[in-house]
Amino acid sequence: MPDTDVPSPSAAHRTWWRAPLVASAPGLPLILLNHLWFTSHGGPGPFGGVLHWATGLLALAWVLPHRRSLRGLRIAAAGAGLACALFPPSFALLLGLAWSVST
């Protein structure tokens, strides 16, 4: 009688870790720097939710089951987490650019 708890080799995704690693390598330092910067300026304010979403989505990309069928969801979660981590610094850069152009 075959054991149904063991995934078949065809269902296992051997390179499941690539998308979370590629997104976490720049994403986690950005989240940490954003958190430290916001903490030094009185708290995260409106960007606090974005930092929580970024952390949660990157964690989700790592803990999803290692099946090939979830590869798209893992890539989407990792990409969205990285985008959320990039949002506060890119917003600050665009705001600084707008201020420098207007004066």
PDB file of C-alpha atoms in Angstrom:
ATOM      1  CA  MET A   1       0.000   0.000   0.000  1.00  0.00           C
ATOM      2  CA  PRO A   2       1.597   3.305  -1.069  1.00  0.00           C
ATOM      3  CA  ASP A   3       2.176   6.010   1.499  1.00  0.00           C
ATOM      4  CA  THR A   4       0.096   9.052   0.500  1.00  0.00           C
ATOM      5  CA  ASP A   5       1.920  11.499   2.810  1.00  0.00           C
ATOM      6  CA  VAL A   6       5.167  11.354   0.810  1.00  0.00           C
ATOM      7  CA  PRO A   7       5.083  13.671  -2.211  1.00  0.00           C
ATOM      8  CA  SER A   8       6.010  12.184  -5.535  1.00  0.00           C
ATOM      9  CA  PRO A   9       9.346  13.268  -7.016  1.00  0.00           C
ATOM     10  CA  SER A  10       7.557  14.956  -9.904  1.00  0.00           C
ATOM     11  CA  ALA A  11       5.603  17.181  -7.491  1.00  0.00           C
ATOM     12  CA  ALA A  12       8.709  18.305  -5.577  1.00  0.00           C
ATOM     13  CA  HIS A  13      10.223  21.561  -6.745  1.00  0.00           C
ATOM     14  CA  ARG A  14      13.992  21.339  -6.444  1.00  0.00           C
ATOM     15  CA  THR A  15      14.685  25.083  -6.796  1.00  0.00           C
ATOM     16  CA  TRP A  16      11.832  26.345  -4.627  1.00  0.00           C
ATOM     17  CA  TRP A  17      14.222  28.557  -2.637  1.00  0.00           C
ATOM     18  CA  ARG A  18      15.395  30.801  -5.512  1.00  0.00           C
ATOM     19  CA  ALA A  19      12.515  33.289  -5.607  1.00  0.00           C
ATOM     20  CA  PRO A  20      12.386  33.840  -1.836  1.00  0.00           C
ATOM     21  CA  LEU A  21      16.168  34.192  -1.671  1.00  0.00           C
ATOM     22  CA  VAL A  22      16.354  36.677  -4.554  1.00  0.00           C
ATOM     23  CA  ALA A  23      13.623  38.800  -2.960  1.00  0.00           C
ATOM     24  CA  SER A  24      14.855  38.456   0.624  1.00  0.00           C
ATOM     25  CA  ALA A  25      18.483  39.366  -0.076  1.00  0.00           C
ATOM     26  CA  PRO A  26      17.699  43.041  -0.821  1.00  0.00           C
ATOM     27  CA  GLY A  27      14.282  43.068   0.874  1.00  0.00           C
ATOM     28  CA  LEU A  28      15.229  42.202   4.462  1.00  0.00           C
ATOM     29  CA  PRO A  29      18.011  44.825   4.750  1.00  0.00           C
ATOM     30  CA  LEU A  30      15.624  47.404   3.283  1.00  0.00           C
ATOM     31  CA  ILE A  31      12.925  46.497   5.800  1.00  0.00           C
ATOM     32  CA  LEU A  32      15.435  46.767   8.631  1.00  0.00           C
ATOM     33  CA  LEU A  33      16.789  50.113   7.416  1.00  0.00           C
ATOM     34  CA  ASN A  34      13.263  51.468   6.905  1.00  0.00           C
ATOM     35  CA  HIS A  35      12.271  50.360  10.388  1.00  0.00           C
ATOM     36  CA  LEU A  36      15.363  51.940  11.963  1.00  0.00           C
ATOM     37  CA  TRP A  37      14.888  55.159   9.999  1.00  0.00           C
ATOM     38  CA  PHE A  38      11.188  55.429  10.876  1.00  0.00           C
ATOM     39  CA  THR A  39      11.890  54.645  14.527  1.00  0.00           C
ATOM     40  CA  SER A  40      14.454  57.452  14.692  1.00  0.00           C
ATOM     41  CA  HIS A  41      11.860  59.884  13.298  1.00  0.00           C
ATOM     42  CA  GLY A  42       9.054  59.153  15.736  1.00  0.00           C
ATOM     43  CA  GLY A  43       7.547  55.958  14.383  1.00  0.00           C
ATOM     44  CA  PRO A  44       6.534  54.469  11.062  1.00  0.00           C
ATOM     45  CA  GLY A  45       3.334  56.466  10.686  1.00  0.00           C
ATOM     46  CA  PRO A  46       1.500  55.606   7.469  1.00  0.00           C
ATOM     47  CA  PHE A  47       4.286  53.321   6.226  1.00  0.00           C
ATOM     48  CA  GLY A  48       4.039  50.909   9.165  1.00  0.00           C
ATOM     49  CA  GLY A  49       1.502  48.741   7.382  1.00  0.00           C
ATOM     50  CA  VAL A  50       3.687  48.535   4.286  1.00  0.00           C
ATOM     51  CA  LEU A  51       6.614  47.268   6.361  1.00  0.00           C
ATOM     52  CA  HIS A  52       4.399  44.660   8.030  1.00  0.00           C
ATOM     53  CA  TRP A  53       3.057  43.525   4.660  1.00  0.00           C
ATOM     54  CA  ALA A  54       6.579  43.296   3.247  1.00  0.00           C
ATOM     55  CA  THR A  55       7.735  41.145   6.151  1.00  0.00           C
ATOM     56  CA  GLY A  56       4.646  38.936   5.975  1.00  0.00           C
ATOM     57  CA  LEU A  57       4.854  38.397   2.231  1.00  0.00           C
ATOM     58  CA  LEU A  58       8.546  37.519   2.342  1.00  0.00           C
ATOM     59  CA  ALA A  59       7.846  35.075   5.176  1.00  0.00           C
ATOM     60  CA  LEU A  60       4.964  33.578   3.178  1.00  0.00           C
ATOM     61  CA  ALA A  61       7.253  33.046   0.199  1.00  0.00           C
ATOM     62  CA  TRP A  62       9.559  30.979   2.423  1.00  0.00           C
ATOM     63  CA  VAL A  63       6.925  28.884   4.211  1.00  0.00           C
ATOM     64  CA  LEU A  64       4.774  27.856   1.261  1.00  0.00           C
ATOM     65  CA  PRO A  65       4.965  24.118   0.539  1.00  0.00           C
ATOM     66  CA  HIS A  66       7.773  23.128  -1.812  1.00  0.00           C
ATOM     67  CA  ARG A  67       5.594  21.957  -4.684  1.00  0.00           C
ATOM     68  CA  ARG A  68       5.960  22.967  -8.311  1.00  0.00           C
ATOM     69  CA  SER A  69       2.280  23.892  -8.456  1.00  0.00           C
ATOM     70  CA  LEU A  70       2.883  26.722  -5.938  1.00  0.00           C
ATOM     71  CA  ARG A  71       5.829  28.211  -7.838  1.00  0.00           C
ATOM     72  CA  GLY A  72       3.767  31.077  -9.258  1.00  0.00           C
ATOM     73  CA  LEU A  73       2.302  31.959  -5.881  1.00  0.00           C
ATOM     74  CA  ARG A  74       5.763  31.830  -4.293  1.00  0.00           C
ATOM     75  CA  ILE A  75       7.179  34.170  -6.965  1.00  0.00           C
ATOM     76  CA  ALA A  76       4.217  36.533  -6.580  1.00  0.00           C
ATOM     77  CA  ALA A  77       4.552  36.642  -2.787  1.00  0.00           C
ATOM     78  CA  ALA A  78       8.304  37.238  -2.976  1.00  0.00           C
ATOM     79  CA  GLY A  79       7.916  39.939  -5.627  1.00  0.00           C
ATOM     80  CA  ALA A  80       5.124  41.694  -3.754  1.00  0.00           C
ATOM     81  CA  GLY A  81       7.150  41.573  -0.533  1.00  0.00           C
ATOM     82  CA  LEU A  82      10.126  43.137  -2.292  1.00  0.00           C
ATOM     83  CA  ALA A  83       7.893  45.784  -3.862  1.00  0.00           C
ATOM     84  CA  CYS A  84       6.455  46.647  -0.444  1.00  0.00           C
ATOM     85  CA  ALA A  85       9.984  46.910   0.963  1.00  0.00           C
ATOM     86  CA  LEU A  86      10.993  49.206  -1.895  1.00  0.00           C
ATOM     87  CA  PHE A  87       7.948  51.466  -1.576  1.00  0.00           C
ATOM     88  CA  PRO A  88       9.047  53.771   1.300  1.00  0.00           C
ATOM     89  CA  PRO A  89      12.547  54.571  -0.054  1.00  0.00           C
ATOM     90  CA  SER A  90      11.251  55.051  -3.592  1.00  0.00           C
ATOM     91  CA  PHE A  91       8.500  57.337  -2.281  1.00  0.00           C
ATOM     92  CA  ALA A  92      11.122  59.342  -0.379  1.00  0.00           C
ATOM     93  CA  LEU A  93      13.304  59.610  -3.491  1.00  0.00           C
ATOM     94  CA  LEU A  94      10.396  60.758  -5.643  1.00  0.00           C
ATOM     95  CA  LEU A  95       9.342  63.273  -2.997  1.00  0.00           C
ATOM     96  CA  GLY A  96      12.881  64.627  -2.796  1.00  0.00           C
ATOM     97  CA  LEU A  97      13.047  64.851  -6.566  1.00  0.00           C
ATOM     98  CA  ALA A  98       9.749  66.728  -6.692  1.00  0.00           C
ATOM     99  CA  TRP A  99      10.933  69.191  -4.042  1.00  0.00           C
ATOM    100  CA  SER A 100      14.246  69.806  -5.795  1.00  0.00           C
ATOM    101  CA  VAL A 101      12.539  70.444  -9.131  1.00  0.00           C
ATOM    102  CA  SER A 102       9.952  72.818  -7.645  1.00  0.00           C
ATOM    103  CA  THR A 103      12.533  75.188  -6.085  1.00  0.00           C
TER     104      THR A 103
END
